[in-house]
mmCIF file of C-alpha atoms in Angstrom:
data_model
loop_
_atom_site.group_PDB
_atom_site.id
_atom_site.type_symbol
_atom_site.label_atom_id
_atom_site.label_comp_id
_atom_site.label_asym_id
_atom_site.label_seq_id
_atom_site.Cartn_x
_atom_site.Cartn_y
_atom_site.Cartn_z
ATOM 1 C CA MET C 219 19.707 -6.287 18.337
ATOM 2 C CA VAL C 220 22.416 -8.769 17.264
ATOM 3 C CA SER C 221 26.016 -8.353 16.210
ATOM 4 C CA PRO C 222 27.060 -9.179 12.626
ATOM 5 C CA LEU C 223 28.816 -12.334 13.912
ATOM 6 C CA GLN C 224 25.688 -13.519 15.754
ATOM 7 C CA TYR C 225 23.572 -12.805 12.681
ATOM 8 C CA ARG C 226 25.825 -14.931 10.450
ATOM 9 C CA LYS C 227 25.795 -17.787 12.981
ATOM 10 C CA GLN C 228 21.986 -17.769 13.067
ATOM 11 C CA GLY C 229 21.814 -18.308 9.319
ATOM 12 C CA ALA C 230 18.948 -15.808 9.063
ATOM 13 C CA GLY C 231 17.426 -14.629 5.807
ATOM 14 C CA ASP C 232 17.270 -11.123 4.408
ATOM 15 C CA LEU C 233 18.177 -8.291 6.718
ATOM 16 C CA GLU C 234 16.677 -4.868 6.203
ATOM 17 C CA PHE C 235 18.838 -1.877 7.092
ATOM 18 C CA THR C 236 17.141 1.400 7.906
ATOM 19 C CA ALA C 237 18.506 4.829 8.635
ATOM 20 C CA ARG C 238 18.362 6.235 12.170
ATOM 21 C CA MET C 239 14.945 7.815 12.660
ATOM 22 C CA THR C 240 14.860 11.585 13.118
ATOM 23 C CA SER C 241 11.983 14.027 13.543
ATOM 24 C CA SER C 242 12.760 15.571 10.158
ATOM 25 C CA MET C 243 11.610 12.314 8.516
ATOM 26 C CA ILE C 244 8.075 12.621 9.919
ATOM 27 C CA THR C 245 5.278 14.971 8.837
ATOM 28 C CA MET C 246 2.192 15.389 10.996
ATOM 29 C CA LEU C 247 -1.119 15.152 9.114
ATOM 30 C CA PRO C 248 -4.687 15.772 10.354
ATOM 31 C CA TYR C 249 -5.264 12.047 11.027
ATOM 32 C CA GLY C 250 -1.778 10.683 11.647
ATOM 33 C CA TYR C 251 1.808 10.868 10.453
ATOM 34 C CA ILE C 252 3.601 10.211 7.192
ATOM 35 C CA PHE C 253 7.258 9.318 6.857
ATOM 36 C CA THR C 254 9.750 10.472 4.248
ATOM 37 C CA PRO C 255 9.587 7.841 1.491
ATOM 38 C CA THR C 256 12.030 5.029 0.971
ATOM 39 C CA TYR C 257 12.740 3.707 -2.514
ATOM 40 C CA VAL C 258 12.574 0.017 -3.318
ATOM 41 C CA ARG C 259 12.604 -2.213 -6.358
ATOM 42 C CA LYS C 260 10.022 -4.994 -6.238
ATOM 43 C CA PRO C 261 9.946 -8.053 -8.485
ATOM 44 C CA VAL C 262 6.818 -9.220 -10.309
ATOM 45 C CA MET C 263 3.902 -9.518 -7.900
ATOM 46 C CA LYS C 264 0.874 -11.805 -8.360
ATOM 47 C CA LEU C 265 -2.374 -10.772 -6.693
ATOM 48 C CA ILE C 266 -5.776 -12.404 -6.252
ATOM 49 C CA GLY C 267 -8.659 -10.243 -5.118
ATOM 50 C CA GLN C 268 -12.077 -8.814 -5.911
ATOM 51 C CA ARG C 269 -11.931 -6.015 -8.457
ATOM 52 C CA SER C 270 -14.520 -3.251 -8.588
ATOM 53 C CA HIS C 271 -14.956 0.039 -10.466
ATOM 54 C CA ILE C 272 -15.085 3.050 -8.188
ATOM 55 C CA ARG C 273 -15.971 6.599 -9.108
ATOM 56 C CA TYR C 274 -13.912 9.094 -7.128
ATOM 57 C CA ALA C 275 -17.006 11.162 -6.290
ATOM 58 C CA ASP C 276 -18.835 8.106 -4.927
ATOM 59 C CA ASN C 277 -15.802 7.073 -2.909
ATOM 60 C CA GLU C 278 -15.619 10.523 -1.313
ATOM 61 C CA GLU C 279 -19.265 10.285 -0.265
ATOM 62 C CA HIS C 280 -19.763 6.571 0.504
ATOM 63 C CA TYR C 281 -16.245 5.242 1.294
ATOM 64 C CA GLU C 282 -16.630 2.550 -1.365
ATOM 65 C CA ALA C 283 -12.973 1.461 -1.391
ATOM 66 C CA ASN C 284 -12.976 1.043 2.385
ATOM 67 C CA SER C 285 -16.186 -1.016 2.214
ATOM 68 C CA ALA C 286 -14.802 -3.153 -0.615
ATOM 69 C CA GLY C 287 -11.635 -3.860 1.356
ATOM 70 C CA ASN C 288 -13.459 -4.858 4.532
ATOM 71 C CA ASP C 289 -15.940 -6.992 2.556
ATOM 72 C CA PHE C 290 -13.089 -8.811 0.819
ATOM 73 C CA PHE C 291 -11.312 -9.403 4.135
ATOM 74 C CA GLU C 292 -14.425 -10.882 5.750
ATOM 75 C CA LYS C 293 -15.547 -13.075 2.819
ATOM 76 C CA HIS C 294 -12.467 -14.096 0.829
ATOM 77 C CA PHE C 295 -9.184 -13.171 2.512
ATOM 78 C CA HIS C 296 -8.685 -16.481 4.328
ATOM 79 C CA SER C 297 -9.915 -18.807 1.548
ATOM 80 C CA ILE C 298 -7.445 -17.919 -1.223
ATOM 81 C CA PRO C 299 -4.827 -20.594 -2.042
ATOM 82 C CA ASN C 300 -1.056 -20.134 -2.442
ATOM 83 C CA VAL C 301 -0.924 -17.004 -0.278
ATOM 84 C CA LEU C 302 2.581 -15.633 0.143
ATOM 85 C CA GLN C 303 2.033 -13.659 3.371
ATOM 86 C CA PRO C 304 -1.227 -14.623 5.137
ATOM 87 C CA ASN C 305 -1.428 -11.460 7.286
ATOM 88 C CA VAL C 306 -0.744 -8.954 4.506
ATOM 89 C CA TYR C 307 -3.537 -7.107 2.689
ATOM 90 C CA ILE C 308 -2.848 -5.400 -0.663
ATOM 91 C CA GLY C 309 -5.237 -2.755 -2.019
ATOM 92 C CA PHE C 310 -4.388 -2.320 -5.710
ATOM 93 C CA THR C 311 -5.663 0.777 -7.543
ATOM 94 C CA ASN C 312 -5.459 1.165 -11.319
ATOM 95 C CA GLU C 313 -6.262 4.718 -12.385
ATOM 96 C CA ILE C 314 -8.504 4.674 -15.469
ATOM 97 C CA ASN C 315 -9.212 8.390 -15.925
ATOM 98 C CA GLU C 316 -9.949 11.515 -13.882
ATOM 99 C CA ASP C 317 -13.376 10.183 -12.875
ATOM 100 C CA TYR C 318 -12.844 6.599 -11.782
ATOM 101 C CA SER C 319 -10.433 3.746 -11.125
ATOM 102 C CA THR C 320 -10.510 0.042 -10.459
ATOM 103 C CA TYR C 321 -9.787 -1.061 -6.923
ATOM 104 C CA GLN C 322 -8.818 -4.636 -6.092
ATOM 105 C CA PRO C 323 -8.528 -5.672 -2.443
ATOM 106 C CA SER C 324 -6.062 -8.574 -2.680
ATOM 107 C CA VAL C 325 -3.505 -10.921 -1.224
ATOM 108 C CA GLU C 326 -0.174 -11.718 -2.833
ATOM 109 C CA VAL C 327 0.103 -15.300 -4.100
ATOM 110 C CA THR C 328 2.781 -17.553 -5.518
ATOM 111 C CA SER C 329 0.620 -18.620 -8.473
ATOM 112 C CA LEU C 330 -2.409 -17.468 -10.449
ATOM 113 C CA ASP C 331 -3.278 -21.029 -11.493
ATOM 114 C CA HIS C 332 -6.214 -21.449 -9.102
ATOM 115 C CA ILE C 333 -8.274 -18.257 -8.876
ATOM 116 C CA PRO C 334 -11.486 -18.790 -6.890
ATOM 117 C CA GLU C 335 -14.781 -18.053 -8.623
ATOM 118 C CA ASP C 336 -15.864 -14.394 -8.467
ATOM 119 C CA LEU C 337 -12.298 -13.234 -7.828
ATOM 120 C CA ASN C 338 -9.693 -11.719 -10.150
ATOM 121 C CA GLY C 339 -6.008 -12.275 -10.705
ATOM 122 C CA ILE C 340 -3.449 -9.676 -11.736
ATOM 123 C CA GLU C 341 0.293 -9.762 -12.354
ATOM 124 C CA VAL C 342 2.014 -6.519 -11.444
ATOM 125 C CA PRO C 343 5.309 -6.032 -13.324
ATOM 126 C CA ALA C 344 8.623 -5.489 -11.584
ATOM 127 C CA ASN C 345 9.027 -1.821 -10.805
ATOM 128 C CA GLN C 346 10.695 0.816 -8.659
ATOM 129 C CA TYR C 347 8.514 2.405 -5.964
ATOM 130 C CA ALA C 348 8.485 5.298 -3.577
ATOM 131 C CA VAL C 349 7.087 3.845 -0.343
ATOM 132 C CA PHE C 350 5.257 6.133 2.077
ATOM 133 C CA LYS C 351 4.404 4.898 5.565
ATOM 134 C CA PHE C 352 1.220 6.329 7.100
ATOM 135 C CA VAL C 353 0.724 5.739 10.838
ATOM 136 C CA CYS C 354 -2.484 6.457 12.738
ATOM 137 C CA ASP C 355 -3.930 5.918 16.215
ATOM 138 C CA PHE C 356 -6.837 3.714 15.084
ATOM 139 C CA HIS C 357 -7.258 0.271 13.479
ATOM 140 C CA PRO C 358 -6.217 0.238 9.777
ATOM 141 C CA SER C 359 -9.584 -1.240 8.736
ATOM 142 C CA LEU C 360 -11.036 2.208 9.520
ATOM 143 C CA ILE C 361 -8.732 4.094 7.133
ATOM 144 C CA ASN C 362 -10.863 5.768 4.456
ATOM 145 C CA ILE C 363 -10.628 8.468 1.798
ATOM 146 C CA ASP C 364 -10.980 11.261 4.384
ATOM 147 C CA HIS C 365 -7.738 10.108 6.002
ATOM 148 C CA LEU C 366 -5.988 9.435 2.704
ATOM 149 C CA ASP C 367 -6.857 12.821 1.192
ATOM 150 C CA SER C 368 -4.251 14.445 3.435
ATOM 151 C CA VAL C 369 -1.731 11.743 2.534
ATOM 152 C CA TRP C 370 -2.234 12.353 -1.185
ATOM 153 C CA THR C 371 -2.060 16.113 -0.679
ATOM 154 C CA PHE C 372 1.353 15.633 0.920
ATOM 155 C CA ILE C 373 2.478 13.339 -1.905
ATOM 156 C CA ASP C 374 1.189 15.615 -4.676
ATOM 157 C CA GLU C 375 2.273 18.954 -3.228
ATOM 158 C CA TYR C 376 5.556 18.090 -1.530
ATOM 159 C CA TRP C 377 7.044 14.835 -2.761
ATOM 160 C CA GLN C 378 6.417 15.257 -6.488
ATOM 161 C CA SER C 379 7.534 18.892 -6.318
ATOM 162 C CA HIS C 380 10.701 18.492 -4.253
ATOM 163 C CA SER C 381 11.979 14.904 -4.430
ATOM 164 C CA GLY C 382 13.438 14.713 -7.921
ATOM 165 C CA TYR C 383 11.061 11.807 -8.593
ATOM 166 C CA GLU C 384 7.712 11.553 -10.332
ATOM 167 C CA LYS C 385 4.967 8.961 -10.657
ATOM 168 C CA SER C 386 5.855 6.672 -13.547
ATOM 169 C CA ASP C 387 2.737 4.493 -14.022
ATOM 170 C CA PRO C 388 -1.028 4.937 -13.498
ATOM 171 C CA TYR C 389 -1.372 2.567 -10.566
ATOM 172 C CA TYR C 390 -0.360 2.219 -6.925
ATOM 173 C CA PHE C 391 -1.076 -0.095 -4.054
ATOM 174 C CA GLU C 392 -1.544 -0.008 -0.307
ATOM 175 C CA ARG C 393 0.013 -2.669 1.907
ATOM 176 C CA ILE C 394 -1.248 -3.403 5.424
ATOM 177 C CA ASP C 395 0.358 -5.992 7.684
ATOM 178 C CA GLY C 396 -2.520 -7.189 9.845
ATOM 179 C CA SER C 397 -0.158 -8.654 12.433
ATOM 180 C CA LEU C 398 0.776 -5.079 13.439
ATOM 181 C CA ALA C 399 -2.803 -3.803 13.702
ATOM 182 C CA GLN C 400 -4.367 -2.868 17.024
ATOM 183 C CA ASP C 401 -7.517 -1.023 18.052
ATOM 184 C CA HIS C 402 -5.428 2.091 18.736
ATOM 185 C CA TYR C 403 -2.687 1.631 16.165
ATOM 186 C CA GLY C 404 -2.540 1.227 12.408
ATOM 187 C CA GLU C 405 0.020 1.577 9.683
ATOM 188 C CA MET C 406 -0.225 1.465 5.920
ATOM 189 C CA ASP C 407 2.521 1.521 3.303
ATOM 190 C CA ILE C 408 1.651 3.184 -0.005
ATOM 191 C CA TYR C 409 3.717 2.022 -2.981
ATOM 192 C CA ILE C 410 3.858 4.493 -5.884
ATOM 193 C CA PRO C 411 5.729 3.622 -9.101
ATOM 194 C CA ALA C 412 8.473 6.242 -9.265
ATOM 195 C CA LYS C 413 11.200 7.344 -11.633
ATOM 196 C CA GLN C 414 13.778 10.091 -11.402
ATOM 197 C CA ILE C 415 12.925 13.270 -13.260
ATOM 198 C CA SER C 416 15.152 13.819 -16.265
ATOM 199 C CA LEU C 417 16.952 17.159 -16.247
#
Protein backbone atom coordinates (compact mmCIF):
# COMPACT_ATOMS: atom_id res chain seq x y z
CA MET A 1 0.00 0.00 0.00
CA VAL A 2 1.29 3.50 -0.85
CA SER A 3 0.16 6.97 0.13
CA PRO A 4 -1.24 9.33 -2.53
CA LEU A 5 1.99 11.39 -2.34
CA GLN A 6 4.18 8.30 -2.89
CA TYR A 7 1.97 7.22 -5.78
CA ARG A 8 2.34 10.59 -7.53
CA LYS A 9 6.12 10.54 -7.03
CA GLN A 10 6.36 7.09 -8.61
CA GLY A 11 4.69 8.33 -11.78
CA ALA A 12 2.64 5.12 -12.00
CA GLY A 13 -0.09 4.50 -14.54
CA ASP A 14 -3.76 3.82 -13.95
CA LEU A 15 -4.83 3.06 -10.42
CA GLU A 16 -7.86 0.90 -9.79
CA PHE A 17 -9.94 1.69 -6.71
CA THR A 18 -12.08 -1.04 -5.23
CA ALA A 19 -14.57 -1.04 -2.41
CA ARG A 20 -13.72 -2.74 0.89
CA MET A 21 -14.56 -6.43 0.55
CA THR A 22 -17.41 -7.74 2.70
CA SER A 23 -19.02 -11.16 2.97
CA SER A 24 -22.25 -9.78 1.51
CA MET A 25 -20.43 -9.34 -1.83
CA ILE A 26 -19.70 -13.07 -2.16
CA THR A 27 -22.10 -15.89 -3.04
CA MET A 28 -21.06 -19.50 -2.55
CA LEU A 29 -21.75 -21.79 -5.53
CA PRO A 30 -21.37 -25.58 -5.84
CA TYR A 31 -17.89 -25.26 -7.41
CA GLY A 32 -16.61 -21.94 -6.09
CA TYR A 33 -17.62 -18.38 -5.34
CA ILE A 34 -19.02 -15.49 -7.35
CA PHE A 35 -18.67 -11.84 -6.44
CA THR A 36 -21.23 -9.06 -6.77
CA PRO A 37 -20.61 -7.54 -10.21
CA THR A 38 -18.72 -4.37 -10.91
CA TYR A 39 -19.64 -2.19 -13.89
CA VAL A 40 -17.04 -1.02 -16.37
CA ARG A 41 -16.92 0.66 -19.75
CA LYS A 42 -14.43 -0.91 -22.14
CA PRO A 43 -13.18 0.65 -25.37
CA VAL A 44 -13.08 -1.23 -28.68
CA MET A 45 -11.32 -4.56 -28.28
CA LYS A 46 -9.53 -6.48 -31.07
CA LEU A 47 -9.27 -10.24 -30.71
CA ILE A 48 -7.49 -12.98 -32.66
CA GLY A 49 -8.48 -16.57 -32.00
CA GLN A 50 -9.92 -19.79 -33.39
CA ARG A 51 -13.67 -19.61 -33.88
CA SER A 52 -15.88 -22.68 -33.75
CA HIS A 53 -19.63 -23.39 -33.74
CA ILE A 54 -20.82 -25.13 -30.60
CA ARG A 55 -24.21 -26.63 -29.95
CA TYR A 56 -25.26 -26.15 -26.33
CA ALA A 57 -26.32 -29.81 -26.03
CA ASP A 58 -22.94 -31.03 -27.30
CA ASN A 59 -21.11 -28.68 -24.96
CA GLU A 60 -23.06 -30.03 -21.98
CA GLU A 61 -22.07 -33.59 -22.89
CA HIS A 62 -18.56 -33.23 -24.35
CA TYR A 63 -17.20 -29.95 -22.87
CA GLU A 64 -16.47 -28.64 -26.37
CA ALA A 65 -15.78 -25.03 -25.33
CA ASN A 66 -13.30 -26.17 -22.68
CA SER A 67 -11.53 -28.41 -25.22
CA ALA A 68 -11.44 -25.61 -27.80
CA GLY A 69 -9.92 -23.22 -25.28
CA ASN A 70 -7.21 -25.63 -24.16
CA ASP A 71 -6.43 -26.59 -27.78
CA PHE A 72 -6.07 -22.93 -28.74
CA PHE A 73 -3.80 -22.27 -25.75
CA GLU A 74 -1.50 -25.18 -26.61
CA LYS A 75 -1.29 -24.59 -30.39
CA HIS A 76 -1.74 -20.86 -31.05
CA PHE A 77 -1.73 -18.74 -27.90
CA HIS A 78 2.00 -17.95 -27.93
CA SER A 79 2.41 -17.46 -31.71
CA ILE A 80 -0.02 -14.57 -32.29
CA PRO A 81 1.58 -11.18 -33.08
CA ASN A 82 0.77 -7.79 -31.52
CA VAL A 83 -0.59 -9.29 -28.29
CA LEU A 84 -1.67 -6.67 -25.78
CA GLN A 85 -1.44 -8.80 -22.61
CA PRO A 86 0.53 -12.04 -23.17
CA ASN A 87 -0.85 -13.84 -20.08
CA VAL A 88 -4.53 -13.02 -20.65
CA TYR A 89 -6.92 -15.46 -22.34
CA ILE A 90 -10.26 -14.21 -23.73
CA GLY A 91 -13.08 -16.67 -24.50
CA PHE A 92 -15.56 -14.80 -26.71
CA THR A 93 -19.08 -16.22 -27.13
CA ASN A 94 -21.55 -14.90 -29.70
CA GLU A 95 -25.03 -16.28 -29.12
CA ILE A 96 -26.62 -17.26 -32.44
CA ASN A 97 -29.90 -18.81 -31.28
CA GLU A 98 -31.28 -21.04 -28.52
CA ASP A 99 -29.43 -24.07 -29.91
CA TYR A 100 -25.89 -22.93 -30.60
CA SER A 101 -23.30 -20.17 -30.46
CA THR A 102 -19.87 -19.40 -31.80
CA TYR A 103 -17.00 -19.61 -29.36
CA GLN A 104 -13.64 -17.99 -30.06
CA PRO A 105 -10.74 -18.65 -27.68
CA SER A 106 -8.61 -15.52 -28.21
CA VAL A 107 -5.99 -13.04 -27.15
CA GLU A 108 -6.43 -9.28 -27.30
CA VAL A 109 -4.21 -7.59 -29.90
CA THR A 110 -3.29 -4.06 -30.91
CA SER A 111 -3.97 -4.72 -34.60
CA LEU A 112 -5.87 -7.11 -36.85
CA ASP A 113 -3.48 -6.53 -39.76
CA HIS A 114 -1.63 -9.84 -39.44
CA ILE A 115 -4.02 -12.68 -38.60
CA PRO A 116 -2.29 -16.07 -38.76
CA GLU A 117 -3.70 -18.67 -41.14
CA ASP A 118 -6.57 -20.74 -39.70
CA LEU A 119 -7.35 -18.08 -37.10
CA ASN A 120 -10.05 -15.40 -36.97
CA GLY A 121 -10.10 -11.75 -36.06
CA ILE A 122 -12.96 -9.85 -34.45
CA GLU A 123 -13.44 -6.26 -33.33
CA VAL A 124 -15.69 -5.94 -30.31
CA PRO A 125 -17.33 -2.49 -30.06
CA ALA A 126 -16.97 -0.25 -27.03
CA ASN A 127 -19.57 -1.19 -24.47
CA GLN A 128 -20.62 -1.16 -20.83
CA TYR A 129 -20.29 -4.47 -18.97
CA ALA A 130 -21.32 -6.12 -15.76
CA VAL A 131 -18.22 -8.03 -14.64
CA PHE A 132 -18.64 -11.14 -12.49
CA LYS A 133 -15.61 -12.71 -10.83
CA PHE A 134 -15.75 -16.49 -10.35
CA VAL A 135 -13.13 -18.01 -8.03
CA CYS A 136 -12.47 -21.73 -7.64
CA ASP A 137 -9.99 -24.03 -5.91
CA PHE A 138 -8.66 -25.64 -9.11
CA HIS A 139 -6.71 -24.50 -12.19
CA PRO A 140 -8.83 -22.32 -14.55
CA SER A 141 -8.02 -24.58 -17.53
CA LEU A 142 -10.34 -27.13 -15.88
CA ILE A 143 -13.36 -24.81 -15.75
CA ASN A 144 -16.14 -26.31 -17.88
CA ILE A 145 -19.87 -25.99 -18.47
CA ASP A 146 -20.69 -27.96 -15.30
CA HIS A 147 -19.00 -25.26 -13.23
CA LEU A 148 -20.41 -22.40 -15.29
CA ASP A 149 -24.00 -23.64 -15.15
CA SER A 150 -24.21 -22.51 -11.53
CA VAL A 151 -22.63 -19.18 -12.43
CA TRP A 152 -25.21 -18.57 -15.16
CA THR A 153 -28.03 -19.65 -12.86
CA PHE A 154 -26.91 -16.98 -10.40
CA ILE A 155 -26.68 -14.37 -13.17
CA ASP A 156 -30.05 -15.26 -14.71
CA GLU A 157 -32.04 -15.73 -11.51
CA TYR A 158 -30.54 -13.09 -9.22
CA TRP A 159 -28.63 -10.41 -11.10
CA GLN A 160 -31.05 -9.86 -13.98
CA SER A 161 -34.01 -9.95 -11.58
CA HIS A 162 -32.68 -7.68 -8.84
CA SER A 163 -29.90 -5.44 -10.18
CA GLY A 164 -31.79 -2.92 -12.27
CA TYR A 165 -29.65 -4.00 -15.24
CA GLU A 166 -30.24 -6.36 -18.14
CA LYS A 167 -28.15 -7.98 -20.85
CA SER A 168 -27.94 -5.56 -23.76
CA ASP A 169 -26.25 -7.58 -26.55
CA PRO A 170 -26.12 -11.27 -27.57
CA TYR A 171 -22.49 -11.87 -26.67
CA TYR A 172 -20.20 -12.08 -23.65
CA PHE A 173 -16.64 -13.01 -22.92
CA GLU A 174 -14.57 -14.70 -20.26
CA ARG A 175 -11.21 -13.28 -19.21
CA ILE A 176 -8.55 -15.37 -17.46
CA ASP A 177 -5.23 -13.93 -16.32
CA GLY A 178 -2.87 -16.90 -16.53
CA SER A 179 -0.33 -15.21 -14.27
CA LEU A 180 -2.75 -15.73 -11.35
CA ALA A 181 -3.46 -19.40 -12.08
CA GLN A 182 -2.27 -22.18 -9.79
CA ASP A 183 -3.04 -25.88 -9.48
CA HIS A 184 -5.33 -25.12 -6.53
CA TYR A 185 -6.55 -21.67 -7.51
CA GLY A 186 -8.35 -20.17 -10.48
CA GLU A 187 -10.31 -17.07 -11.25
CA MET A 188 -12.33 -16.01 -14.26
CA ASP A 189 -14.00 -12.68 -15.01
CA ILE A 190 -17.20 -12.84 -17.07
CA TYR A 191 -18.03 -9.67 -18.99
CA ILE A 192 -21.71 -9.28 -19.91
CA PRO A 193 -22.91 -6.28 -21.95
CA ALA A 194 -25.31 -4.51 -19.60
CA LYS A 195 -27.70 -1.59 -19.66
CA GLN A 196 -29.97 -0.13 -17.02
CA ILE A 197 -33.59 -1.19 -17.24
CA SER A 198 -35.86 1.65 -18.27
CA LEU A 199 -38.69 2.31 -15.84
